[in-house]
Amino acid sequence: MRYAQLITGPAGSGKSTYCSALVQHGINTKREINVVNLDPAAEHFNYEPLVDVRNLIHVQDTMEDEDLQFGPNGGLLFCMDYLVKNSDWLQEQLGSQEDDYILFDCPGQIELYTHLTTFRKLIALLQSWNFNLCCVYLLDVQFMTDGAKFVSGTMSALSVMVNLELPHVNLLTKMDLISKSTRKQLDRFLEPDSHALLSDIELNHSWFNDKYRRLTDVIGQLVEDHSLVRFLPLNLNDEENVSDVLLTIDNILQFGEDQDVKVKDYDEVDEEN
């Protein structure tokens, strides 16, 4: 069995930074964690990728091609389709080493995860290659500053969960960048009460605003009643927090459960001695 995290989330949510931090955590704990870069538009990251999709296709290639002439967004979607169609290349690059633990650093185009089918096809391929997968959805903690942003971030996470159909962990990133006063208010978002959160939204009285509030109330109540979305805070400067988050994901992946128990042999003790 091989294990992998699919690192998803909007642009700027800290996906590459998260991958770099987990690689360093693996080094500190004497554990091998590799990263595969799946972003054909990536310019800089602080890790040495095991596989880099830019060696197959780069988004700049699609923008400069006379026949294609895509923009940045269209070019990236084309690159992802091209990767799936040329999956033999990815399979060869990944090899077949058992007990691999890989982070797939994905692009920041949110539509890839919320409603397009490209990543579902990629997931099916990885599973056929004996990968046990978990989707890790990263969201900037700034989305948890008021009720409206909370609903928006929650619905984007829920869309990814429904579309990808994988075991799922939602992380609030950049916890180290918020003030202490803001951090104290996060509890109301980590264990949300939809009525209390949505009461923060101030709307002028109008027909549209009344319908908007009722719709928002229903969405918030749905998320609260069924516990569909929960977030874990992630502070990459806190080694204990990183370790706890990784342990949660490892448990979901069942990482290490199929390994043999190490038993030490002891010589029988001679009772006369």
Short mmCIF file of C-alpha atoms in Angstrom, two decimals:
data_model
loop_
_atom_site.label_atom_id
_atom_site.label_comp_id
_atom_site.label_asym_id
_atom_site.label_seq_id
_atom_site.Cartn_x
_atom_site.Cartn_y
_atom_site.Cartn_z
CA MET A 1 0.00 0.00 0.00
CA ARG A 2 1.12 3.55 -0.77
CA TYR A 3 -0.14 6.68 0.95
CA ALA A 4 -0.76 10.20 -0.32
CA GLN A 5 -2.25 13.52 0.64
CA LEU A 6 -3.92 15.52 -2.12
CA ILE A 7 -3.17 19.12 -1.11
CA THR A 8 -5.96 21.33 -2.45
CA GLY A 9 -7.31 24.80 -1.80
CA PRO A 10 -7.61 28.28 -3.31
CA ALA A 11 -4.60 30.17 -4.64
CA GLY A 12 -2.58 31.70 -1.83
CA SER A 13 -3.90 29.37 0.87
CA GLY A 14 -0.39 28.04 1.60
CA LYS A 15 -0.32 24.65 -0.14
CA SER A 16 3.37 24.70 -1.13
CA THR A 17 4.34 26.13 2.26
CA TYR A 18 2.44 23.31 3.95
CA CYS A 19 4.28 20.73 1.81
CA SER A 20 7.66 22.27 2.64
CA ALA A 21 6.84 22.26 6.35
CA LEU A 22 5.82 18.58 6.31
CA VAL A 23 9.01 17.63 4.45
CA GLN A 24 11.05 19.39 7.13
CA HIS A 25 8.95 17.77 9.86
CA GLY A 26 9.71 14.39 8.26
CA ILE A 27 13.42 15.15 8.33
CA ASN A 28 13.20 16.14 12.01
CA THR A 29 11.33 12.95 12.90
CA LYS A 30 13.42 10.69 10.63
CA ARG A 31 10.49 9.95 8.36
CA GLU A 32 10.53 10.09 4.57
CA ILE A 33 7.89 12.38 3.06
CA ASN A 34 8.10 13.23 -0.63
CA VAL A 35 6.30 15.89 -2.66
CA VAL A 36 4.99 15.76 -6.23
CA ASN A 37 4.41 19.16 -7.83
CA LEU A 38 1.21 19.07 -9.90
CA ASP A 39 1.11 22.83 -10.52
CA PRO A 40 2.32 23.53 -14.09
CA ALA A 41 2.35 27.27 -13.33
CA ALA A 42 4.46 27.07 -10.15
CA GLU A 43 7.36 29.51 -10.01
CA HIS A 44 8.94 28.85 -6.63
CA PHE A 45 8.74 26.38 -3.75
CA ASN A 46 11.10 25.37 -0.95
CA TYR A 47 11.22 21.64 -1.51
CA GLU A 48 12.88 19.28 -4.00
CA PRO A 49 10.01 17.54 -5.80
CA LEU A 50 10.06 13.82 -6.38
CA VAL A 51 8.14 14.50 -9.61
CA ASP A 52 7.54 17.85 -11.30
CA VAL A 53 4.70 18.15 -13.82
CA ARG A 54 6.54 21.06 -15.45
CA ASN A 55 8.92 18.50 -16.92
CA LEU A 56 5.94 17.17 -18.88
CA ILE A 57 4.11 20.40 -19.67
CA HIS A 58 4.29 24.02 -18.53
CA VAL A 59 1.39 26.45 -18.57
CA GLN A 60 3.56 28.90 -20.48
CA ASP A 61 3.75 26.39 -23.34
CA THR A 62 -0.02 26.52 -23.81
CA MET A 63 -0.09 30.33 -23.71
CA GLU A 64 2.65 30.69 -26.32
CA ASP A 65 1.42 27.94 -28.66
CA GLU A 66 0.07 29.50 -31.86
CA ASP A 67 -2.78 27.00 -32.11
CA LEU A 68 -3.84 27.08 -28.45
CA GLN A 69 -3.20 30.66 -27.26
CA PHE A 70 -4.79 30.01 -23.87
CA GLY A 71 -4.87 32.44 -21.01
CA PRO A 72 -3.42 31.47 -17.60
CA ASN A 73 -6.61 29.77 -16.36
CA GLY A 74 -7.46 27.95 -19.58
CA GLY A 75 -3.83 26.92 -20.00
CA LEU A 76 -3.71 25.38 -16.54
CA LEU A 77 -6.91 23.39 -17.12
CA PHE A 78 -5.45 22.15 -20.42
CA CYS A 79 -2.26 21.07 -18.62
CA MET A 80 -4.23 19.04 -16.08
CA ASP A 81 -6.19 17.29 -18.84
CA TYR A 82 -2.92 16.65 -20.65
CA LEU A 83 -1.43 15.08 -17.51
CA VAL A 84 -4.39 12.71 -17.12
CA LYS A 85 -4.21 11.71 -20.79
CA ASN A 86 -0.48 11.05 -20.39
CA SER A 87 -0.79 9.27 -17.04
CA ASP A 88 1.81 6.69 -18.10
CA TRP A 89 4.45 9.38 -17.66
CA LEU A 90 3.30 10.09 -14.10
CA GLN A 91 3.12 6.40 -13.23
CA GLU A 92 6.66 5.85 -14.50
CA GLN A 93 7.96 8.84 -12.55
CA LEU A 94 6.30 7.69 -9.32
CA GLY A 95 7.70 4.18 -9.59
CA SER A 96 6.25 1.33 -7.56
CA GLN A 97 7.94 1.63 -4.17
CA GLU A 98 5.77 0.23 -1.36
CA ASP A 99 4.95 2.36 1.71
CA ASP A 100 5.60 5.62 -0.15
CA TYR A 101 4.22 8.70 1.59
CA ILE A 102 3.64 11.46 -0.95
CA LEU A 103 2.15 14.95 -0.88
CA PHE A 104 0.59 15.99 -4.19
CA ASP A 105 0.95 19.78 -4.33
CA CYS A 106 -1.99 20.81 -6.51
CA PRO A 107 -2.78 24.02 -8.43
CA GLY A 108 -4.78 26.86 -6.89
CA GLN A 109 -7.62 26.96 -9.44
CA ILE A 110 -10.56 26.12 -7.19
CA GLU A 111 -12.79 24.95 -10.07
CA LEU A 112 -10.51 21.93 -10.51
CA TYR A 113 -11.83 20.58 -7.21
CA THR A 114 -15.35 22.00 -6.89
CA HIS A 115 -17.02 20.84 -10.10
CA LEU A 116 -14.65 19.74 -12.90
CA THR A 117 -13.95 16.03 -13.38
CA THR A 118 -10.20 16.15 -14.12
CA PHE A 119 -9.09 15.50 -10.57
CA ARG A 120 -11.64 12.74 -10.11
CA LYS A 121 -10.01 10.97 -13.05
CA LEU A 122 -6.57 11.54 -11.52
CA ILE A 123 -7.79 10.18 -8.18
CA ALA A 124 -9.10 7.03 -9.89
CA LEU A 125 -5.70 6.54 -11.53
CA LEU A 126 -3.80 6.95 -8.25
CA GLN A 127 -6.11 4.52 -6.49
CA SER A 128 -5.56 1.97 -9.27
CA TRP A 129 -1.82 2.39 -8.59
CA ASN A 130 -2.40 1.23 -4.99
CA PHE A 131 -2.50 4.69 -3.37
CA ASN A 132 -4.60 5.26 -0.26
CA LEU A 133 -5.65 8.92 -0.57
CA CYS A 134 -6.82 11.73 1.69
CA CYS A 135 -7.86 15.17 0.46
CA VAL A 136 -6.40 18.00 2.57
CA TYR A 137 -8.24 21.25 1.87
CA LEU A 138 -6.41 24.41 2.94
CA LEU A 139 -8.24 27.65 3.64
CA ASP A 140 -6.77 30.98 4.75
CA VAL A 141 -7.79 31.76 8.34
CA GLN A 142 -8.95 35.18 7.14
CA PHE A 143 -12.10 33.40 5.92
CA MET A 144 -13.00 32.87 9.58
CA THR A 145 -13.29 36.53 10.53
CA ASP A 146 -17.04 37.01 10.02
CA GLY A 147 -20.21 35.03 9.33
CA ALA A 148 -20.45 35.73 5.58
CA LYS A 149 -16.86 34.66 4.90
CA PHE A 150 -17.35 31.59 7.07
CA VAL A 151 -20.33 30.46 4.98
CA SER A 152 -18.37 31.11 1.78
CA GLY A 153 -15.34 29.12 2.95
CA THR A 154 -17.51 26.33 4.32
CA MET A 155 -19.43 25.95 1.07
CA SER A 156 -16.22 25.83 -1.00
CA ALA A 157 -14.86 23.07 1.28
CA LEU A 158 -18.17 21.21 1.05
CA SER A 159 -18.14 21.42 -2.77
CA VAL A 160 -14.68 19.84 -2.83
CA MET A 161 -15.78 17.07 -0.46
CA VAL A 162 -18.81 16.22 -2.60
CA ASN A 163 -16.94 16.39 -5.92
CA LEU A 164 -13.80 14.41 -5.04
CA GLU A 165 -15.46 11.82 -2.79
CA LEU A 166 -12.36 11.21 -0.66
CA PRO A 167 -11.65 11.12 3.08
CA HIS A 168 -11.29 14.81 3.82
CA VAL A 169 -9.49 17.12 6.26
CA ASN A 170 -10.01 20.90 6.30
CA LEU A 171 -7.16 23.03 7.64
CA LEU A 172 -7.10 26.71 8.57
CA THR A 173 -3.69 27.99 7.50
CA LYS A 174 -1.61 31.04 8.45
CA MET A 175 -2.61 30.83 12.11
CA ASP A 176 0.76 32.36 12.98
CA LEU A 177 -0.17 35.58 11.14
CA ILE A 178 -3.29 36.51 13.09
CA SER A 179 -3.40 38.59 16.25
CA LYS A 180 -4.08 37.16 19.70
CA SER A 181 -7.48 38.86 19.87
CA THR A 182 -8.53 37.33 16.55
CA ARG A 183 -7.25 33.93 17.65
CA LYS A 184 -9.50 34.04 20.72
CA GLN A 185 -12.54 34.55 18.48
CA LEU A 186 -11.77 31.48 16.36
CA ASP A 187 -13.51 29.06 18.72
CA ARG A 188 -16.87 30.26 17.48
CA PHE A 189 -15.87 29.18 13.96
CA LEU A 190 -14.15 25.92 14.88
CA GLU A 191 -17.31 24.84 16.75
CA PRO A 192 -19.79 26.95 14.81
CA ASP A 193 -23.23 28.08 15.90
CA SER A 194 -24.76 29.18 12.61
CA HIS A 195 -27.36 31.48 14.16
CA ALA A 196 -24.76 33.35 16.19
CA LEU A 197 -22.35 33.64 13.26
CA LEU A 198 -24.93 34.75 10.73
CA SER A 199 -26.27 37.39 13.11
CA ASP A 200 -23.04 39.27 12.34
CA ILE A 201 -24.26 39.92 8.79
CA GLU A 202 -25.90 43.32 8.60
CA LEU A 203 -28.25 43.78 5.64
CA ASN A 204 -30.50 46.61 4.63
CA HIS A 205 -34.14 45.61 4.58
CA SER A 206 -35.11 44.70 1.02
CA TRP A 207 -36.75 41.84 -0.85
CA PHE A 208 -33.39 40.52 -2.11
CA ASN A 209 -31.65 40.83 1.24
CA ASP A 210 -34.49 39.01 3.02
CA LYS A 211 -34.24 36.10 0.56
CA TYR A 212 -30.44 36.13 0.88
CA ARG A 213 -30.64 35.97 4.67
CA ARG A 214 -33.15 33.10 4.61
CA LEU A 215 -30.98 31.18 2.14
CA THR A 216 -27.87 31.79 4.23
CA ASP A 217 -29.70 30.67 7.39
CA VAL A 218 -30.74 27.41 5.72
CA ILE A 219 -27.20 26.71 4.48
CA GLY A 220 -25.73 27.43 7.90
CA GLN A 221 -28.29 25.23 9.63
CA LEU A 222 -27.60 22.39 7.18
CA VAL A 223 -23.86 22.50 7.87
CA GLU A 224 -24.42 22.70 11.63
CA ASP A 225 -27.06 19.96 11.90
CA HIS A 226 -25.13 17.37 9.91
CA SER A 227 -21.59 18.32 11.00
CA LEU A 228 -20.56 18.28 7.36
CA VAL A 229 -17.59 20.64 7.61
CA ARG A 230 -15.14 21.19 10.44
CA PHE A 231 -11.77 22.94 10.39
CA LEU A 232 -8.50 22.19 12.19
CA PRO A 233 -6.18 25.13 12.93
CA LEU A 234 -2.67 24.84 11.48
CA ASN A 235 0.29 26.83 12.78
CA LEU A 236 3.41 25.77 10.89
CA ASN A 237 5.60 27.46 13.51
CA ASP A 238 4.23 25.11 16.18
CA GLU A 239 5.89 21.70 15.80
CA GLU A 240 3.41 20.06 18.16
CA ASN A 241 0.47 21.39 16.14
CA VAL A 242 2.02 20.12 12.88
CA SER A 243 2.58 16.72 14.50
CA ASP A 244 -1.06 16.55 15.69
CA VAL A 245 -2.41 17.45 12.24
CA LEU A 246 -0.18 14.87 10.57
CA LEU A 247 -1.27 12.22 13.09
CA THR A 248 -4.94 12.97 12.30
CA ILE A 249 -4.30 12.53 8.57
CA ASP A 250 -2.21 9.38 9.14
CA ASN A 251 -5.11 7.83 11.07
CA ILE A 252 -7.47 8.61 8.19
CA LEU A 253 -5.03 7.06 5.72
CA GLN A 254 -4.45 4.09 8.06
CA PHE A 255 -0.76 4.76 7.62
CA GLY A 256 1.40 2.15 9.33
CA GLU A 257 -1.45 -0.15 10.33
CA ASP A 258 -0.34 -2.88 7.92
CA GLN A 259 3.26 -2.87 9.12
CA ASP A 260 4.51 -5.86 11.07
CA VAL A 261 5.03 -5.47 14.80
CA LYS A 262 8.70 -5.53 15.64
CA VAL A 263 9.42 -8.31 18.13
CA LYS A 264 12.74 -8.65 19.87
CA ASP A 265 13.96 -12.18 20.56
CA TYR A 266 15.23 -12.91 24.07
CA ASP A 267 17.27 -15.94 25.07
CA GLU A 268 15.59 -18.10 27.67
CA VAL A 269 16.89 -17.42 31.14
CA ASP A 270 18.53 -20.35 32.88
CA GLU A 271 16.76 -20.58 36.26
CA GLU A 272 19.89 -21.99 37.94
CA ASN A 273 21.86 -18.88 36.98
#
